PDB file of C-alpha atoms in Angstrom:
ATOM      1  CA  UNK A 393       1.866-153.596 -52.533  1.00 45.00           C
ATOM      2  CA  UNK A 394      -1.451-155.146 -51.459  1.00 47.00           C
ATOM      3  CA  UNK A 395      -2.110-158.554 -53.117  1.00 53.00           C
ATOM      4  CA  UNK A 396      -4.523-158.153 -56.041  1.00 60.00           C
ATOM      5  CA  UNK A 397      -4.636-157.890 -59.838  1.00 85.00           C
ATOM      6  CA  UNK A 398      -1.258-157.359 -61.461  1.00 96.00           C
ATOM      7  CA  UNK A 399      -0.690-154.820 -64.174  1.00 96.00           C
ATOM      8  CA  UNK A 400       1.617-154.521 -67.151  1.00 96.00           C
ATOM      9  CA  UNK A 401       3.616-151.979 -65.064  1.00 97.00           C
ATOM     10  CA  UNK A 402       4.085-154.584 -62.304  1.00 97.00           C
ATOM     11  CA  UNK A 403       5.671-157.004 -64.787  1.00 98.00           C
ATOM     12  CA  UNK A 404       7.791-154.270 -66.265  1.00 98.00           C
ATOM     13  CA  UNK A 405       9.173-153.485 -62.858  1.00 97.00           C
ATOM     14  CA  UNK A 406       9.697-157.126 -62.145  1.00 97.00           C
ATOM     15  CA  UNK A 407      11.737-157.615 -65.358  1.00 98.00           C
ATOM     16  CA  UNK A 408      13.681-154.431 -64.649  1.00 97.00           C
ATOM     17  CA  UNK A 409      14.573-155.599 -61.150  1.00 97.00           C
ATOM     18  CA  UNK A 410      15.731-158.953 -62.460  1.00 97.00           C
ATOM     19  CA  UNK A 411      17.851-157.332 -65.163  1.00 98.00           C
ATOM     20  CA  UNK A 412      19.294-154.251 -63.492  1.00 98.00           C
ATOM     21  CA  UNK A 413      19.110-154.842 -59.707  1.00 97.00           C
ATOM     22  CA  UNK A 414      19.164-158.552 -58.732  1.00 96.00           C
ATOM     23  CA  UNK A 415      20.159-157.543 -55.246  1.00 97.00           C
ATOM     24  CA  UNK A 416      16.679-156.082 -54.891  1.00 96.00           C
ATOM     25  CA  UNK A 417      15.428-159.582 -54.233  1.00 97.00           C
ATOM     26  CA  UNK A 418      17.621-159.963 -51.069  1.00 96.00           C
ATOM     27  CA  UNK A 419      16.471-156.612 -49.730  1.00 97.00           C
ATOM     28  CA  UNK A 420      12.801-157.381 -50.459  1.00 97.00           C
ATOM     29  CA  UNK A 421      12.966-160.815 -48.696  1.00 97.00           C
ATOM     30  CA  UNK A 422      14.743-159.229 -45.722  1.00 97.00           C
ATOM     31  CA  UNK A 423      12.111-156.602 -45.361  1.00 97.00           C
ATOM     32  CA  UNK A 424       9.157-159.020 -45.869  1.00 97.00           C
ATOM     33  CA  UNK A 425       6.575-158.907 -42.991  1.00 97.00           C
ATOM     34  CA  UNK A 426       6.456-162.414 -41.567  1.00 97.00           C
ATOM     35  CA  UNK A 427       3.900-164.252 -39.414  1.00 97.00           C
ATOM     36  CA  UNK A 428       3.894-167.284 -37.167  1.00 97.00           C
ATOM     37  CA  UNK A 429       3.304-170.520 -38.999  1.00 97.00           C
ATOM     38  CA  UNK A 430       0.565-171.475 -36.546  1.00 96.00           C
ATOM     39  CA  UNK A 431      -1.784-168.686 -35.244  1.00 96.00           C
ATOM     40  CA  UNK A 432      -5.502-168.142 -34.716  1.00 95.00           C
ATOM     41  CA  UNK A 433      -7.454-171.384 -35.382  1.00 96.00           C
ATOM     42  CA  UNK A 434      -4.131-173.195 -36.127  1.00 96.00           C
ATOM     43  CA  UNK A 435      -5.350-174.118 -39.589  1.00 98.00           C
ATOM     44  CA  UNK A 436      -3.547-173.447 -42.868  1.00 98.00           C
ATOM     45  CA  UNK A 437      -4.494-173.015 -46.473  1.00 98.00           C
ATOM     46  CA  UNK A 438      -1.390-173.048 -48.644  1.00 98.00           C
ATOM     47  CA  UNK A 439      -1.520-172.466 -52.446  1.00 98.00           C
ATOM     48  CA  UNK A 440       1.036-174.643 -54.197  1.00 97.00           C
ATOM     49  CA  UNK A 441       2.867-173.671 -57.458  1.00 96.00           C
ATOM     50  CA  UNK A 442       5.936-175.892 -57.475  1.00 96.00           C
ATOM     51  CA  UNK A 443       4.761-178.087 -60.410  1.00 93.00           C
ATOM     52  CA  UNK A 444       6.433-176.340 -63.407  1.00 95.00           C
ATOM     53  CA  UNK A 445       9.988-176.958 -62.077  1.00 94.00           C
ATOM     54  CA  UNK A 446       9.428-180.701 -62.431  1.00 93.00           C
ATOM     55  CA  UNK A 447       8.206-180.232 -66.035  1.00 93.00           C
ATOM     56  CA  UNK A 448       4.660-180.801 -64.931  1.00 93.00           C
ATOM     57  CA  UNK A 449       2.928-178.049 -66.903  1.00 94.00           C
ATOM     58  CA  UNK A 450      -0.254-179.910 -68.014  1.00 94.00           C
ATOM     59  CA  UNK A 451      -3.717-179.761 -66.526  1.00 92.00           C
ATOM     60  CA  UNK A 452      -6.458-181.971 -67.915  1.00 88.00           C
ATOM     61  CA  UNK A 453      -6.341-181.904 -71.763  1.00 89.00           C
ATOM     62  CA  UNK A 454      -4.025-178.907 -71.951  1.00 93.00           C
ATOM     63  CA  UNK A 455      -0.338-180.090 -71.750  1.00 94.00           C
ATOM     64  CA  UNK A 456       0.986-176.509 -71.360  1.00 95.00           C
ATOM     65  CA  UNK A 457      -1.609-175.011 -69.116  1.00 94.00           C
ATOM     66  CA  UNK A 458       0.946-173.726 -66.626  1.00 95.00           C
ATOM     67  CA  UNK A 459       3.531-172.620 -69.234  1.00 96.00           C
ATOM     68  CA  UNK A 460       2.575-168.863 -69.288  1.00 97.00           C
ATOM     69  CA  UNK A 461       4.390-167.423 -66.302  1.00 97.00           C
ATOM     70  CA  UNK A 462       2.547-164.188 -66.413  1.00 98.00           C
ATOM     71  CA  UNK A 463      -0.728-165.988 -66.376  1.00 97.00           C
ATOM     72  CA  UNK A 464       0.358-168.143 -63.472  1.00 98.00           C
ATOM     73  CA  UNK A 465       1.534-165.105 -61.471  1.00 98.00           C
ATOM     74  CA  UNK A 466      -1.771-163.375 -62.136  1.00 98.00           C
ATOM     75  CA  UNK A 467      -3.611-166.378 -60.779  1.00 97.00           C
ATOM     76  CA  UNK A 468      -1.306-166.486 -57.763  1.00 98.00           C
ATOM     77  CA  UNK A 469      -1.923-162.852 -57.130  1.00 98.00           C
ATOM     78  CA  UNK A 470      -5.699-163.485 -57.132  1.00 97.00           C
ATOM     79  CA  UNK A 471      -5.304-166.404 -54.779  1.00 98.00           C
ATOM     80  CA  UNK A 472      -3.039-164.560 -52.327  1.00 97.00           C
ATOM     81  CA  UNK A 473      -5.523-161.599 -52.204  1.00 97.00           C
ATOM     82  CA  UNK A 474      -8.297-163.712 -50.864  1.00 97.00           C
ATOM     83  CA  UNK A 475      -8.953-163.808 -47.112  1.00 96.00           C
ATOM     84  CA  UNK A 476      -8.091-167.100 -45.443  1.00 96.00           C
ATOM     85  CA  UNK A 477      -5.127-167.870 -47.701  1.00 98.00           C
ATOM     86  CA  UNK A 478      -2.221-168.430 -45.357  1.00 98.00           C
ATOM     87  CA  UNK A 479       0.696-168.917 -47.743  1.00 98.00           C
ATOM     88  CA  UNK A 480       2.290-170.172 -50.827  1.00 98.00           C
ATOM     89  CA  UNK A 481       4.533-173.185 -51.769  1.00 98.00           C
ATOM     90  CA  UNK A 482       6.958-172.747 -54.627  1.00 98.00           C
ATOM     91  CA  UNK A 483      10.500-173.177 -56.114  1.00 98.00           C
ATOM     92  CA  UNK A 484      12.916-170.261 -55.933  1.00 98.00           C
ATOM     93  CA  UNK A 485      11.878-168.826 -59.318  1.00 97.00           C
ATOM     94  CA  UNK A 486       8.178-168.618 -58.284  1.00 98.00           C
ATOM     95  CA  UNK A 487       8.903-167.344 -54.753  1.00 98.00           C
ATOM     96  CA  UNK A 488      11.329-164.749 -56.085  1.00 98.00           C
ATOM     97  CA  UNK A 489       8.811-163.484 -58.546  1.00 98.00           C
ATOM     98  CA  UNK A 490       6.153-163.251 -55.917  1.00 98.00           C
ATOM     99  CA  UNK A 491       8.509-161.492 -53.526  1.00 98.00           C
ATOM    100  CA  UNK A 492       9.513-158.886 -56.089  1.00 98.00           C
ATOM    101  CA  UNK A 493       5.799-158.325 -56.882  1.00 98.00           C
ATOM    102  CA  UNK A 494       5.284-157.566 -53.212  1.00 97.00           C
ATOM    103  CA  UNK A 495       2.818-160.491 -52.654  1.00 98.00           C
ATOM    104  CA  UNK A 496       4.394-162.258 -49.751  1.00 98.00           C
ATOM    105  CA  UNK A 497       3.877-159.990 -46.729  1.00 98.00           C
ATOM    106  CA  UNK A 498       2.113-161.709 -43.839  1.00 98.00           C
ATOM    107  CA  UNK A 499       2.152-165.019 -45.767  1.00 98.00           C
ATOM    108  CA  UNK A 500       3.852-168.364 -44.939  1.00 98.00           C
ATOM    109  CA  UNK A 501       6.374-169.040 -47.627  1.00 98.00           C
ATOM    110  CA  UNK A 502       7.129-172.785 -48.196  1.00 98.00           C
ATOM    111  CA  UNK A 503      10.217-173.655 -50.164  1.00 98.00           C
ATOM    112  CA  UNK A 504      10.111-176.705 -52.468  1.00 98.00           C
ATOM    113  CA  UNK A 505      13.383-178.658 -52.209  1.00 98.00           C
ATOM    114  CA  UNK A 506      13.534-181.694 -54.555  1.00 96.00           C
ATOM    115  CA  UNK A 507      12.471-181.153 -58.176  1.00 91.00           C
ATOM    116  CA  UNK A 508      15.024-183.362 -59.911  1.00 91.00           C
ATOM    117  CA  UNK A 509      12.636-186.189 -60.760  1.00 93.00           C
ATOM    118  CA  UNK A 510      11.200-184.734 -63.889  1.00 93.00           C
ATOM    119  CA  UNK A 511       7.859-185.915 -65.022  1.00 92.00           C
ATOM    120  CA  UNK A 512       8.135-188.561 -67.767  1.00 92.00           C
ATOM    121  CA  UNK A 513      11.911-188.857 -67.491  1.00 94.00           C
ATOM    122  CA  UNK A 514      13.771-192.158 -67.312  1.00 92.00           C
ATOM    123  CA  UNK A 515      15.166-190.778 -64.028  1.00 93.00           C
ATOM    124  CA  UNK A 516      11.844-189.561 -62.687  1.00 93.00           C
ATOM    125  CA  UNK A 517      12.223-191.574 -59.481  1.00 92.00           C
ATOM    126  CA  UNK A 518      15.576-189.927 -58.805  1.00 91.00           C
ATOM    127  CA  UNK A 519      14.010-187.023 -56.773  1.00 92.00           C
ATOM    128  CA  UNK A 520      17.227-185.090 -56.279  1.00 93.00           C
ATOM    129  CA  UNK A 521      17.438-181.960 -54.238  1.00 96.00           C
ATOM    130  CA  UNK A 522      17.774-179.392 -57.013  1.00 96.00           C
ATOM    131  CA  UNK A 523      15.878-176.344 -55.602  1.00 97.00           C
ATOM    132  CA  UNK A 524      15.996-174.878 -52.159  1.00 98.00           C
ATOM    133  CA  UNK A 525      18.128-176.326 -49.304  1.00 98.00           C
ATOM    134  CA  UNK A 526      17.812-175.411 -45.637  1.00 98.00           C
ATOM    135  CA  UNK A 527      20.602-172.766 -45.626  1.00 98.00           C
ATOM    136  CA  UNK A 528      19.065-170.809 -48.532  1.00 98.00           C
ATOM    137  CA  UNK A 529      15.692-170.934 -46.962  1.00 98.00           C
ATOM    138  CA  UNK A 530      17.139-169.476 -43.778  1.00 98.00           C
ATOM    139  CA  UNK A 531      18.950-166.851 -45.819  1.00 98.00           C
ATOM    140  CA  UNK A 532      15.748-165.816 -47.508  1.00 98.00           C
ATOM    141  CA  UNK A 533      13.580-165.925 -44.393  1.00 98.00           C
ATOM    142  CA  UNK A 534      11.302-168.609 -45.581  1.00 98.00           C
ATOM    143  CA  UNK A 535       8.980-170.220 -43.049  1.00 98.00           C
ATOM    144  CA  UNK A 536       8.557-173.852 -44.092  1.00 98.00           C
ATOM    145  CA  UNK A 537      10.189-176.593 -46.238  1.00 98.00           C
ATOM    146  CA  UNK A 538       8.522-179.154 -48.450  1.00 98.00           C
ATOM    147  CA  UNK A 539       9.964-182.402 -49.957  1.00 98.00           C
ATOM    148  CA  UNK A 540       8.512-185.088 -52.138  1.00 97.00           C
ATOM    149  CA  UNK A 541       9.207-188.681 -50.934  1.00 97.00           C
ATOM    150  CA  UNK A 542       8.270-191.180 -53.644  1.00 97.00           C
ATOM    151  CA  UNK A 543       9.319-194.776 -52.687  1.00 97.00           C
ATOM    152  CA  UNK A 544       9.642-197.420 -55.437  1.00 96.00           C
ATOM    153  CA  UNK A 545      10.543-200.734 -53.894  1.00 96.00           C
ATOM    154  CA  UNK A 546      11.770-201.986 -57.327  1.00 94.00           C
ATOM    155  CA  UNK A 547      14.042-199.012 -57.943  1.00 93.00           C
ATOM    156  CA  UNK A 548      17.410-199.077 -56.150  1.00 92.00           C
ATOM    157  CA  UNK A 549      17.729-195.349 -56.577  1.00 90.00           C
ATOM    158  CA  UNK A 550      15.009-194.851 -54.012  1.00 95.00           C
ATOM    159  CA  UNK A 551      17.363-195.498 -51.184  1.00 95.00           C
ATOM    160  CA  UNK A 552      19.570-192.441 -52.244  1.00 94.00           C
ATOM    161  CA  UNK A 553      16.406-190.275 -52.157  1.00 94.00           C
ATOM    162  CA  UNK A 554      15.534-191.559 -48.754  1.00 97.00           C
ATOM    163  CA  UNK A 555      18.996-190.776 -47.410  1.00 97.00           C
ATOM    164  CA  UNK A 556      19.011-187.346 -48.893  1.00 97.00           C
ATOM    165  CA  UNK A 557      15.581-186.697 -47.421  1.00 98.00           C
ATOM    166  CA  UNK A 558      16.733-187.842 -44.015  1.00 98.00           C
ATOM    167  CA  UNK A 559      19.617-185.300 -44.247  1.00 98.00           C
ATOM    168  CA  UNK A 560      17.188-182.561 -45.239  1.00 98.00           C
ATOM    169  CA  UNK A 561      15.004-183.412 -42.150  1.00 98.00           C
ATOM    170  CA  UNK A 562      18.138-183.246 -39.955  1.00 98.00           C
ATOM    171  CA  UNK A 563      19.048-179.854 -41.396  1.00 98.00           C
ATOM    172  CA  UNK A 564      15.514-178.509 -40.939  1.00 98.00           C
ATOM    173  CA  UNK A 565      15.238-179.703 -37.354  1.00 98.00           C
ATOM    174  CA  UNK A 566      18.642-178.178 -36.530  1.00 98.00           C
ATOM    175  CA  UNK A 567      17.429-174.895 -37.974  1.00 98.00           C
ATOM    176  CA  UNK A 568      13.984-175.220 -36.282  1.00 98.00           C
ATOM    177  CA  UNK A 569      12.388-174.971 -39.667  1.00 98.00           C
ATOM    178  CA  UNK A 570       9.088-176.861 -40.183  1.00 98.00           C
ATOM    179  CA  UNK A 571       9.340-179.337 -43.066  1.00 98.00           C
ATOM    180  CA  UNK A 572       6.453-181.177 -44.706  1.00 98.00           C
ATOM    181  CA  UNK A 573       7.070-184.592 -46.309  1.00 98.00           C
ATOM    182  CA  UNK A 574       4.868-185.733 -49.183  1.00 98.00           C
ATOM    183  CA  UNK A 575       5.226-189.513 -49.252  1.00 98.00           C
ATOM    184  CA  UNK A 576       3.970-192.085 -51.743  1.00 98.00           C
ATOM    185  CA  UNK A 577       4.544-195.622 -52.636  1.00 98.00           C
ATOM    186  CA  UNK A 578       5.235-195.518 -56.313  1.00 97.00           C
ATOM    187  CA  UNK A 579       5.866-197.885 -59.189  1.00 96.00           C
ATOM    188  CA  UNK A 580       6.201-197.833 -62.951  1.00 94.00           C
ATOM    189  CA  UNK A 581       3.207-199.028 -64.915  1.00 95.00           C
ATOM    190  CA  UNK A 582       3.833-199.242 -68.702  1.00 93.00           C
ATOM    191  CA  UNK A 583       6.750-196.909 -68.216  1.00 89.00           C
ATOM    192  CA  UNK A 584       4.827-194.319 -66.274  1.00 93.00           C
ATOM    193  CA  UNK A 585       5.266-193.580 -62.575  1.00 94.00           C
ATOM    194  CA  UNK A 586       2.055-194.237 -60.711  1.00 96.00           C
ATOM    195  CA  UNK A 587       1.413-193.533 -57.077  1.00 97.00           C
ATOM    196  CA  UNK A 588      -0.435-196.220 -55.128  1.00 97.00           C
ATOM    197  CA  UNK A 589      -3.372-194.453 -53.447  1.00 97.00           C
ATOM    198  CA  UNK A 590      -4.773-197.414 -51.532  1.00 97.00           C
ATOM    199  CA  UNK A 591      -5.068-196.759 -47.791  1.00 98.00           C
ATOM    200  CA  UNK A 592      -2.512-199.489 -46.977  1.00 98.00           C
ATOM    201  CA  UNK A 593       0.052-197.960 -49.352  1.00 98.00           C
ATOM    202  CA  UNK A 594      -0.446-194.419 -47.993  1.00 98.00           C
ATOM    203  CA  UNK A 595      -0.121-195.778 -44.397  1.00 98.00           C
ATOM    204  CA  UNK A 596       3.131-197.614 -45.295  1.00 98.00           C
ATOM    205  CA  UNK A 597       4.545-194.431 -46.926  1.00 98.00           C
ATOM    206  CA  UNK A 598       3.731-192.462 -43.772  1.00 98.00           C
ATOM    207  CA  UNK A 599       5.502-195.011 -41.593  1.00 98.00           C
ATOM    208  CA  UNK A 600       8.645-194.806 -43.867  1.00 98.00           C
ATOM    209  CA  UNK A 601       8.674-191.069 -44.180  1.00 98.00           C
ATOM    210  CA  UNK A 602       7.976-190.204 -40.570  1.00 98.00           C
ATOM    211  CA  UNK A 603      11.049-192.206 -39.497  1.00 98.00           C
ATOM    212  CA  UNK A 604      13.464-190.180 -41.687  1.00 98.00           C
ATOM    213  CA  UNK A 605      16.023-187.912 -40.063  1.00 98.00           C
ATOM    214  CA  UNK A 606      17.478-187.720 -36.506  1.00 98.00           C
ATOM    215  CA  UNK A 607      14.442-185.731 -35.153  1.00 98.00           C
ATOM    216  CA  UNK A 608      10.754-185.546 -35.967  1.00 98.00           C
ATOM    217  CA  UNK A 609      10.254-182.339 -33.878  1.00 98.00           C
ATOM    218  CA  UNK A 610       9.663-180.163 -36.950  1.00 98.00           C
ATOM    219  CA  UNK A 611       8.220-182.751 -39.361  1.00 98.00           C
ATOM    220  CA  UNK A 612       4.736-182.422 -40.925  1.00 98.00           C
ATOM    221  CA  UNK A 613       2.927-184.716 -43.374  1.00 98.00           C
ATOM    222  CA  UNK A 614       1.368-183.734 -46.729  1.00 98.00           C
ATOM    223  CA  UNK A 615      -0.999-186.520 -47.681  1.00 98.00           C
ATOM    224  CA  UNK A 616      -3.477-187.376 -50.413  1.00 96.00           C
ATOM    225  CA  UNK A 617      -7.168-187.817 -49.556  1.00 95.00           C
ATOM    226  CA  UNK A 618      -7.975-191.540 -50.181  1.00 95.00           C
ATOM    227  CA  UNK A 619     -10.559-194.064 -49.095  1.00 94.00           C
ATOM    228  CA  UNK A 620     -10.502-194.965 -45.374  1.00 96.00           C
ATOM    229  CA  UNK A 621      -8.867-191.780 -44.260  1.00 97.00           C
ATOM    230  CA  UNK A 622      -9.669-192.700 -40.614  1.00 97.00           C
ATOM    231  CA  UNK A 623      -7.085-195.457 -40.841  1.00 98.00           C
ATOM    232  CA  UNK A 624      -4.637-193.198 -42.605  1.00 98.00           C
ATOM    233  CA  UNK A 625      -4.797-190.480 -40.045  1.00 98.00           C
ATOM    234  CA  UNK A 626      -4.533-193.057 -37.266  1.00 98.00           C
ATOM    235  CA  UNK A 627      -1.096-193.879 -38.639  1.00 98.00           C
ATOM    236  CA  UNK A 628       0.554-190.634 -37.540  1.00 98.00           C
ATOM    237  CA  UNK A 629       0.684-188.078 -34.712  1.00 98.00           C
ATOM    238  CA  UNK A 630       2.391-185.561 -37.001  1.00 98.00           C
ATOM    239  CA  UNK A 631       0.487-182.367 -38.117  1.00 98.00           C
ATOM    240  CA  UNK A 632      -0.906-183.043 -41.583  1.00 98.00           C
ATOM    241  CA  UNK A 633      -1.956-180.988 -44.505  1.00 98.00           C
ATOM    242  CA  UNK A 634      -4.040-182.499 -47.288  1.00 97.00           C
ATOM    243  CA  UNK A 635      -2.912-182.175 -50.897  1.00 94.00           C
ATOM    244  CA  UNK A 636      -5.220-181.388 -53.816  1.00 82.00           C
ATOM    245  CA  UNK A 637      -3.670-182.988 -56.908  1.00 66.00           C
ATOM    246  CA  UNK A 638      -4.738-182.254 -60.453  1.00 65.00           C
ATOM    247  CA  UNK A 639      -8.398-181.125 -61.007  1.00 62.00           C
ATOM    248  CA  UNK A 640     -10.516-184.186 -61.855  1.00 62.00           C
ATOM    249  CA  UNK A 641     -14.062-185.240 -61.498  1.00 66.00           C
ATOM    250  CA  UNK A 642     -16.793-183.382 -59.666  1.00 73.00           C
ATOM    251  CA  UNK A 643     -15.404-180.286 -57.800  1.00 75.00           C
ATOM    252  CA  UNK A 644     -18.335-180.409 -55.393  1.00 78.00           C
ATOM    253  CA  UNK A 645     -17.548-184.039 -54.560  1.00 81.00           C
ATOM    254  CA  UNK A 646     -13.904-183.108 -53.921  1.00 81.00           C
ATOM    255  CA  UNK A 647     -15.012-180.302 -51.627  1.00 83.00           C
ATOM    256  CA  UNK A 648     -17.228-182.673 -49.688  1.00 86.00           C
ATOM    257  CA  UNK A 649     -14.365-185.136 -49.244  1.00 89.00           C
ATOM    258  CA  UNK A 650     -11.956-182.407 -48.082  1.00 90.00           C
ATOM    259  CA  UNK A 651     -14.573-181.102 -45.642  1.00 92.00           C
ATOM    260  CA  UNK A 652     -15.062-184.524 -43.980  1.00 93.00           C
ATOM    261  CA  UNK A 653     -11.324-185.169 -43.880  1.00 95.00           C
ATOM    262  CA  UNK A 654     -10.513-181.761 -42.356  1.00 96.00           C
ATOM    263  CA  UNK A 655     -12.692-182.725 -39.398  1.00 95.00           C
ATOM    264  CA  UNK A 656     -10.260-185.560 -38.477  1.00 97.00           C
ATOM    265  CA  UNK A 657      -7.861-185.264 -35.621  1.00 96.00           C
ATOM    266  CA  UNK A 658      -4.347-184.140 -36.811  1.00 97.00           C
ATOM    267  CA  UNK A 659      -5.464-182.604 -40.115  1.00 98.00           C
ATOM    268  CA  UNK A 660      -4.501-178.908 -39.988  1.00 98.00           C
ATOM    269  CA  UNK A 661      -5.496-177.722 -43.454  1.00 98.00           C
ATOM    270  CA  UNK A 662      -4.940-177.920 -47.181  1.00 97.00           C
ATOM    271  CA  UNK A 663      -2.013-177.510 -49.543  1.00 97.00           C
ATOM    272  CA  UNK A 664      -3.588-177.167 -53.017  1.00 95.00           C
ATOM    273  CA  UNK A 665      -2.365-175.828 -56.343  1.00 95.00           C
ATOM    274  CA  UNK A 666      -3.957-176.682 -59.688  1.00 94.00           C
ATOM    275  CA  UNK A 667      -7.437-177.227 -58.309  1.00 92.00           C
ATOM    276  CA  UNK A 668      -7.490-173.703 -57.052  1.00 95.00           C
ATOM    277  CA  UNK A 669      -5.350-171.929 -59.649  1.00 96.00           C
ATOM    278  CA  UNK A 670      -6.979-173.635 -62.650  1.00 96.00           C
ATOM    279  CA  UNK A 671     -10.553-174.554 -61.594  1.00 94.00           C
ATOM    280  CA  UNK A 672     -12.970-176.013 -64.071  1.00 91.00           C
ATOM    281  CA  UNK A 673     -14.974-172.744 -64.387  1.00 92.00           C
ATOM    282  CA  UNK A 674     -11.924-170.421 -64.483  1.00 94.00           C
ATOM    283  CA  UNK A 675     -12.976-168.563 -61.378  1.00 96.00           C
ATOM    284  CA  UNK A 676      -9.816-168.579 -59.174  1.00 97.00           C
ATOM    285  CA  UNK A 677     -11.280-166.320 -56.486  1.00 97.00           C
ATOM    286  CA  UNK A 678     -14.405-168.442 -56.005  1.00 97.00           C
ATOM    287  CA  UNK A 679     -12.391-171.650 -55.821  1.00 95.00           C
ATOM    288  CA  UNK A 680      -9.959-170.157 -53.341  1.00 97.00           C
ATOM    289  CA  UNK A 681     -12.823-168.743 -51.217  1.00 97.00           C
ATOM    290  CA  UNK A 682     -14.515-172.109 -51.076  1.00 96.00           C
ATOM    291  CA  UNK A 683     -11.305-173.794 -49.971  1.00 96.00           C
ATOM    292  CA  UNK A 684     -10.746-171.071 -47.364  1.00 97.00           C
ATOM    293  CA  UNK A 685     -14.290-171.622 -45.974  1.00 96.00           C
ATOM    294  CA  UNK A 686     -13.469-175.330 -45.668  1.00 96.00           C
ATOM    295  CA  UNK A 687     -10.289-174.636 -43.734  1.00 97.00           C
ATOM    296  CA  UNK A 688     -11.207-171.600 -41.674  1.00 97.00           C
ATOM    297  CA  UNK A 689     -14.982-171.410 -41.841  1.00 87.00           C
TER     298      UNK A 689
END
């Protein structure tokens, strides 16, 4: 089907396939029309939807904003129907739904790998690999991998996450599968995990993450936009996508910041989820179009 508004009939068929013909998913993924990761202007706009698997359902004042799967899929369908959207980032449940709905042809599909550090949990910094692994992404014909690399220097469990991430980078490089690392220096403040978004901290996180694994040939960075981005981008030669984060503040100001950062060497595009799927005014298509204009315009 052509990406666009979903109907009740689409969801009926989705549920029927999941109940009666689970093998349909493998057939659908095998027949999916794929595209090169880098083509045309070399820029990418990826819509992210891997937050729910970490228990991160809230946006703004609504703690359950992403809880309705049908609403989320409808928003994803709208986003994927817009020109300039190159792909989607998700956990297997999201990607499988989108595949069965016929929404992934000619899109880059990015598999989210470590979702074990649940938001608000005592073990939140234990970012175990509980979603995709490299063999399953190769099996399903996915195009890209993504991992979260939170580094807490006061938490001894961080070293296990770093080792597991290094092995994921090894496996991706061996399979020639691009893999984006999303690094942060993090710490607990009043029991809550907080990412340090100072330029120095982001630079340090890049240095640590970029050195993981036995090859960096297929490694990309996924970085926040912070003050002094010129220094941040000078810290790496790796292709970089900017992340969006939770919608906050003035959306026009956010767009202006993304625009200036996208002009920097090494920045190849945006990987944004909640800011596009749940914009302040509710207009998903307009939010996506504005982001696509920033990336490809």
